[in-house]
mmCIF file of C-alpha atoms in Angstrom:
data_model
loop_
_atom_site.group_PDB
_atom_site.id
_atom_site.type_symbol
_atom_site.label_atom_id
_atom_site.label_comp_id
_atom_site.label_asym_id
_atom_site.label_seq_id
_atom_site.Cartn_x
_atom_site.Cartn_y
_atom_site.Cartn_z
ATOM 1 C CA GLY J 235 -7.031 -2.694 -20.109
ATOM 2 C CA ALA J 236 -8.476 -4.158 -17.196
ATOM 3 C CA GLY J 237 -6.832 -3.384 -13.870
ATOM 4 C CA VAL J 238 -6.273 -5.919 -10.787
ATOM 5 C CA SER J 239 -9.435 -7.105 -9.606
ATOM 6 C CA GLN J 240 -10.446 -8.759 -6.131
ATOM 7 C CA SER J 241 -13.214 -10.712 -4.987
ATOM 8 C CA PRO J 242 -15.430 -10.858 -3.060
ATOM 9 C CA ARG J 243 -15.403 -6.792 -2.232
ATOM 10 C CA TYR J 244 -16.798 -7.648 1.326
ATOM 11 C CA LYS J 245 -16.651 -10.791 3.246
ATOM 12 C CA VAL J 246 -18.450 -11.368 6.681
ATOM 13 C CA ALA J 247 -17.452 -14.186 8.484
ATOM 14 C CA LYS J 248 -18.213 -15.828 12.035
ATOM 15 C CA ARG J 249 -15.305 -16.293 14.163
ATOM 16 C CA GLY J 250 -13.734 -19.863 13.547
ATOM 17 C CA GLN J 251 -14.894 -19.824 9.881
ATOM 18 C CA ASP J 252 -12.315 -20.165 6.962
ATOM 19 C CA VAL J 253 -12.255 -17.798 3.969
ATOM 20 C CA ALA J 254 -10.743 -17.468 0.679
ATOM 21 C CA LEU J 255 -9.887 -14.127 -0.841
ATOM 22 C CA ARG J 256 -9.262 -13.599 -4.764
ATOM 23 C CA CYS J 257 -6.822 -11.703 -6.910
ATOM 24 C CA ASP J 258 -6.801 -11.330 -10.588
ATOM 25 C CA PRO J 259 -3.669 -9.080 -11.380
ATOM 26 C CA ILE J 260 -2.936 -7.372 -14.320
ATOM 27 C CA SER J 261 -2.457 -9.771 -17.428
ATOM 28 C CA GLY J 262 1.107 -10.558 -17.747
ATOM 29 C CA HIS J 263 2.475 -9.228 -14.403
ATOM 30 C CA VAL J 264 5.070 -11.046 -12.933
ATOM 31 C CA SER J 265 4.893 -9.699 -9.414
ATOM 32 C CA LEU J 266 1.908 -9.955 -7.075
ATOM 33 C CA PHE J 267 1.626 -8.865 -3.414
ATOM 34 C CA TRP J 268 -0.699 -9.122 -0.730
ATOM 35 C CA TYR J 269 -1.280 -6.417 1.992
ATOM 36 C CA GLN J 270 -3.370 -6.233 5.043
ATOM 37 C CA GLN J 271 -4.711 -2.648 6.041
ATOM 38 C CA ALA J 272 -6.416 -1.903 9.375
ATOM 39 C CA LEU J 273 -8.789 0.808 9.691
ATOM 40 C CA GLY J 274 -6.831 4.215 9.848
ATOM 41 C CA GLN J 275 -3.644 2.585 8.944
ATOM 42 C CA GLY J 276 -1.206 2.118 6.036
ATOM 43 C CA PRO J 277 -0.763 -1.083 4.453
ATOM 44 C CA GLU J 278 1.374 -4.127 5.756
ATOM 45 C CA PHE J 279 3.104 -6.483 3.621
ATOM 46 C CA LEU J 280 1.854 -9.989 3.833
ATOM 47 C CA THR J 281 3.616 -12.077 1.000
ATOM 48 C CA TYR J 282 4.947 -11.844 -2.467
ATOM 49 C CA PHE J 283 4.811 -13.846 -5.393
ATOM 50 C CA GLN J 284 7.181 -13.815 -8.474
ATOM 51 C CA ASN J 285 5.010 -15.910 -11.204
ATOM 52 C CA GLU J 286 3.986 -18.957 -9.130
ATOM 53 C CA ALA J 287 6.693 -18.811 -6.411
ATOM 54 C CA GLN J 288 6.325 -17.318 -3.227
ATOM 55 C CA LEU J 289 9.671 -15.493 -2.649
ATOM 56 C CA ASP J 290 8.618 -13.770 0.652
ATOM 57 C CA LYS J 291 5.964 -14.699 3.339
ATOM 58 C CA SER J 292 7.306 -13.037 6.107
ATOM 59 C CA GLY J 293 4.746 -10.825 6.725
ATOM 60 C CA LEU J 294 2.003 -13.529 7.049
ATOM 61 C CA PRO J 295 1.049 -13.170 10.832
ATOM 62 C CA SER J 296 0.502 -16.606 11.540
ATOM 63 C CA ASP J 297 0.221 -20.176 10.185
ATOM 64 C CA ARG J 298 -3.660 -19.721 9.638
ATOM 65 C CA PHE J 299 -2.677 -17.520 6.811
ATOM 66 C CA PHE J 300 -1.760 -19.307 3.689
ATOM 67 C CA ALA J 301 -1.445 -17.647 -0.081
ATOM 68 C CA GLU J 302 -0.723 -19.377 -3.215
ATOM 69 C CA ARG J 303 -0.555 -18.439 -7.139
ATOM 70 C CA PRO J 304 -0.365 -21.984 -8.778
ATOM 71 C CA GLU J 305 -0.340 -21.054 -12.358
ATOM 72 C CA GLY J 306 1.187 -17.714 -11.717
ATOM 73 C CA SER J 307 -1.753 -15.501 -12.532
ATOM 74 C CA VAL J 308 -4.510 -15.543 -10.169
ATOM 75 C CA SER J 309 -3.687 -15.626 -6.324
ATOM 76 C CA THR J 310 -5.922 -16.632 -3.343
ATOM 77 C CA LEU J 311 -5.166 -15.708 0.312
ATOM 78 C CA LYS J 312 -6.850 -18.012 2.699
ATOM 79 C CA ILE J 313 -7.278 -17.547 6.161
ATOM 80 C CA GLN J 314 -8.370 -20.572 8.554
ATOM 81 C CA ARG J 315 -10.169 -20.359 11.581
ATOM 82 C CA THR J 316 -10.619 -16.424 11.306
ATOM 83 C CA GLN J 317 -10.330 -14.241 14.379
ATOM 84 C CA GLN J 318 -11.753 -10.791 15.089
ATOM 85 C CA GLU J 319 -8.272 -9.575 14.845
ATOM 86 C CA ASP J 320 -8.334 -10.556 11.236
ATOM 87 C CA SER J 321 -10.709 -7.886 10.187
ATOM 88 C CA ALA J 322 -9.230 -5.497 7.990
ATOM 89 C CA VAL J 323 -9.034 -4.876 4.113
ATOM 90 C CA TYR J 324 -7.048 -7.024 2.228
ATOM 91 C CA LEU J 325 -5.169 -5.444 -0.845
ATOM 92 C CA CYS J 326 -3.489 -7.075 -3.632
ATOM 93 C CA ALA J 327 -1.136 -5.443 -6.031
ATOM 94 C CA SER J 328 0.608 -6.575 -9.205
ATOM 95 C CA SER J 329 3.724 -5.138 -10.968
ATOM 96 C CA GLN J 330 4.991 -5.838 -14.530
ATOM 97 C CA GLY J 331 8.490 -6.852 -13.571
ATOM 98 C CA GLY J 332 9.931 -8.933 -10.786
ATOM 99 C CA ARG J 333 12.520 -6.535 -9.403
ATOM 100 C CA GLY J 334 10.542 -5.327 -6.682
ATOM 101 C CA PRO J 335 8.200 -2.264 -5.551
ATOM 102 C CA SER J 336 11.322 0.084 -5.353
ATOM 103 C CA THR J 337 11.823 -0.220 -9.247
ATOM 104 C CA ASP J 338 8.418 -1.452 -10.750
ATOM 105 C CA THR J 339 5.333 0.477 -10.187
ATOM 106 C CA GLN J 340 2.568 -1.330 -8.295
ATOM 107 C CA TYR J 341 -0.912 -1.283 -9.228
ATOM 108 C CA PHE J 342 -3.382 -2.019 -6.511
ATOM 109 C CA GLY J 343 -6.837 -3.799 -6.587
ATOM 110 C CA PRO J 344 -9.973 -2.161 -4.689
ATOM 111 C CA GLY J 345 -9.340 -4.642 -1.804
ATOM 112 C CA THR J 346 -11.540 -7.179 0.031
ATOM 113 C CA ARG J 347 -13.052 -5.928 3.501
ATOM 114 C CA LEU J 348 -13.188 -8.743 5.648
ATOM 115 C CA THR J 349 -15.309 -8.418 8.968
ATOM 116 C CA VAL J 350 -14.904 -11.348 11.573
ATOM 117 C CA LEU J 351 -17.858 -11.301 13.492
ATOM 118 C CA SER B 155 5.983 -2.866 11.832
ATOM 119 C CA GLN B 156 5.479 0.686 10.236
ATOM 120 C CA GLN B 157 8.472 2.772 9.507
ATOM 121 C CA GLY B 158 6.997 6.101 8.134
ATOM 122 C CA GLU B 159 5.098 8.470 10.145
ATOM 123 C CA GLU B 160 3.273 11.140 8.220
ATOM 124 C CA ASP B 161 2.259 14.438 9.966
ATOM 125 C CA PRO B 162 -0.058 15.681 10.181
ATOM 126 C CA GLN B 163 -2.695 12.969 10.672
ATOM 127 C CA ALA B 164 -5.518 15.102 9.188
ATOM 128 C CA LEU B 165 -5.367 18.258 7.215
ATOM 129 C CA SER B 166 -8.362 20.396 6.129
ATOM 130 C CA ILE B 167 -7.953 23.263 3.759
ATOM 131 C CA GLN B 168 -9.738 25.395 1.231
ATOM 132 C CA GLU B 169 -9.787 24.617 -2.653
ATOM 133 C CA GLY B 170 -7.016 26.486 -4.128
ATOM 134 C CA GLU B 171 -4.749 26.332 -1.295
ATOM 135 C CA ASN B 172 -1.646 24.502 -1.107
ATOM 136 C CA ALA B 173 -1.213 21.251 1.263
ATOM 137 C CA THR B 174 1.835 20.003 2.569
ATOM 138 C CA MET B 175 2.330 16.592 4.338
ATOM 139 C CA ASN B 176 5.443 15.280 5.967
ATOM 140 C CA CYS B 177 6.858 11.806 6.677
ATOM 141 C CA SER B 178 9.661 10.685 8.753
ATOM 142 C CA TYR B 179 11.124 7.444 8.871
ATOM 143 C CA LYS B 180 13.620 5.502 11.062
ATOM 144 C CA THR B 181 16.139 3.678 9.059
ATOM 145 C CA SER B 182 18.507 4.420 6.057
ATOM 146 C CA ILE B 183 16.469 4.120 2.499
ATOM 147 C CA ASN B 184 17.052 3.470 -0.895
ATOM 148 C CA ASN B 185 13.980 5.277 -2.013
ATOM 149 C CA LEU B 186 10.689 6.673 -0.628
ATOM 150 C CA GLN B 187 7.516 6.530 -2.498
ATOM 151 C CA TRP B 188 4.304 8.558 -2.055
ATOM 152 C CA TYR B 189 0.627 7.111 -2.673
ATOM 153 C CA ARG B 190 -2.816 8.453 -2.689
ATOM 154 C CA GLN B 191 -5.966 6.354 -1.514
ATOM 155 C CA ASN B 192 -9.385 7.230 -1.798
ATOM 156 C CA SER B 193 -12.681 5.369 -2.016
ATOM 157 C CA GLY B 194 -13.220 6.079 -5.702
ATOM 158 C CA ARG B 195 -9.657 4.925 -7.132
ATOM 159 C CA GLY B 196 -8.142 3.086 -4.636
ATOM 160 C CA LEU B 197 -4.479 3.041 -3.832
ATOM 161 C CA VAL B 198 -2.693 4.776 -6.427
ATOM 162 C CA HIS B 199 1.407 5.250 -6.856
ATOM 163 C CA LEU B 200 2.357 9.010 -7.276
ATOM 164 C CA ILE B 201 5.923 9.579 -7.094
ATOM 165 C CA LEU B 202 9.067 7.807 -6.161
ATOM 166 C CA ILE B 203 12.211 9.727 -4.763
ATOM 167 C CA ARG B 204 15.658 8.137 -4.617
ATOM 168 C CA SER B 205 18.070 8.723 -2.009
ATOM 169 C CA ASN B 206 20.291 10.617 -3.861
ATOM 170 C CA GLU B 207 17.592 13.012 -5.007
ATOM 171 C CA ARG B 208 16.618 16.160 -3.023
ATOM 172 C CA GLU B 209 13.460 17.230 -4.935
ATOM 173 C CA LYS B 210 11.262 15.840 -7.629
ATOM 174 C CA HIS B 211 8.091 17.190 -9.255
ATOM 175 C CA SER B 212 5.060 15.635 -11.018
ATOM 176 C CA GLY B 213 2.361 18.134 -12.434
ATOM 177 C CA ARG B 214 1.006 19.716 -9.114
ATOM 178 C CA LEU B 215 3.011 17.626 -6.757
ATOM 179 C CA ARG B 216 6.476 18.504 -5.235
ATOM 180 C CA VAL B 217 8.290 15.869 -2.945
ATOM 181 C CA THR B 218 11.402 16.752 -1.158
ATOM 182 C CA LEU B 219 13.770 14.233 0.745
ATOM 183 C CA ASP B 220 16.088 14.925 3.509
ATOM 184 C CA THR B 221 18.235 12.057 4.447
ATOM 185 C CA SER B 222 20.040 13.568 7.042
ATOM 186 C CA LYS B 223 16.674 14.448 8.768
ATOM 187 C CA LYS B 224 15.231 11.233 7.612
ATOM 188 C CA SER B 225 12.330 13.172 6.465
ATOM 189 C CA SER B 226 10.162 13.808 3.404
ATOM 190 C CA SER B 227 7.377 16.299 2.421
ATOM 191 C CA LEU B 228 4.798 16.153 -0.252
ATOM 192 C CA LEU B 229 3.458 19.333 -1.474
ATOM 193 C CA ILE B 230 0.226 19.787 -3.561
ATOM 194 C CA THR B 231 -0.318 22.898 -5.164
ATOM 195 C CA ALA B 232 -3.577 24.605 -6.145
ATOM 196 C CA SER B 233 -5.487 21.880 -4.312
ATOM 197 C CA ARG B 234 -8.469 20.637 -5.993
ATOM 198 C CA ALA B 235 -11.844 18.666 -4.481
ATOM 199 C CA ALA B 236 -10.420 15.528 -6.257
ATOM 200 C CA ASP B 237 -7.258 15.681 -4.101
ATOM 201 C CA THR B 238 -9.307 14.656 -0.914
ATOM 202 C CA ALA B 239 -7.758 11.301 0.033
ATOM 203 C CA SER B 240 -5.424 9.724 2.279
ATOM 204 C CA TYR B 241 -1.771 10.055 1.510
ATOM 205 C CA PHE B 242 0.922 7.558 2.519
ATOM 206 C CA CYS B 243 4.553 7.558 2.421
ATOM 207 C CA ALA B 244 6.344 4.273 1.597
ATOM 208 C CA THR B 245 9.991 3.237 2.017
ATOM 209 C CA ASP B 246 11.696 0.097 0.782
ATOM 210 C CA GLY B 247 11.766 -2.375 3.632
ATOM 211 C CA HIS B 248 13.303 -5.558 4.883
ATOM 212 C CA SER B 249 13.534 -7.376 1.819
ATOM 213 C CA ASN B 250 13.504 -6.318 -2.034
ATOM 214 C CA TYR B 251 9.967 -6.990 -2.305
ATOM 215 C CA GLN B 252 8.545 -5.200 0.784
ATOM 216 C CA LEU B 253 7.567 -1.634 1.442
ATOM 217 C CA ILE B 254 6.982 -0.358 4.872
ATOM 218 C CA TRP B 255 4.070 2.251 4.876
ATOM 219 C CA GLY B 256 3.248 5.139 7.246
ATOM 220 C CA ALA B 257 -0.179 5.574 8.811
ATOM 221 C CA GLY B 258 -1.240 8.382 6.289
ATOM 222 C CA THR B 259 -2.428 11.901 6.521
ATOM 223 C CA LYS B 260 -5.970 12.113 5.613
ATOM 224 C CA LEU B 261 -6.493 15.420 3.521
ATOM 225 C CA ILE B 262 -9.866 17.144 3.094
ATOM 226 C CA ILE B 263 -10.113 19.849 0.460
ATOM 227 C CA LYS B 264 -13.328 22.000 1.242
ATOM 228 C CA PRO B 265 -15.032 23.701 -1.635
#
């Protein structure tokens, strides 16, 4: 079956522009995670959805970052008024259950590389 | 914030040799996971070891965990070119839904 897909794969934005990054999780997966990965670093947790409910958004770095999953499937991460420090790879992952990544294996998408000029 | 620290940052070995990577963490954990990331397949879960386990095997992978030293090691035996990747450890985080990741070890297997 299809894995997690993300679009676009690459995005170049001018500073101050708004961007929207899309994640299509594996069909039927309850959990969806967003991570930010800077060059040469490990992923950093941004937010978690269980179906359509956003249960943890403590990792979002500022109020310019907003995520939604309105129907419990596709999710969008929106960044408003992008800054250069937002340049990173944004990874999406999904897992079948709702028990968290310590119990349910996460499956990652290929990521969206965002470059803010 | 990153909890795990992998060591070494980079490792280059000949194909067929064994590769060992280490991860240290700061706070007590329930479990620790290892992941591999390469350009071809993205980020992939390799193995999870729980805090009450000391060693775990999966194919050519062997993971150890020493909770008294807050450290883990990942051993890849008989390395192959396809093992070239970055390897990350991740521990359970501040909530049930978070993982805290290290900065990774970049492994290069030379043919």
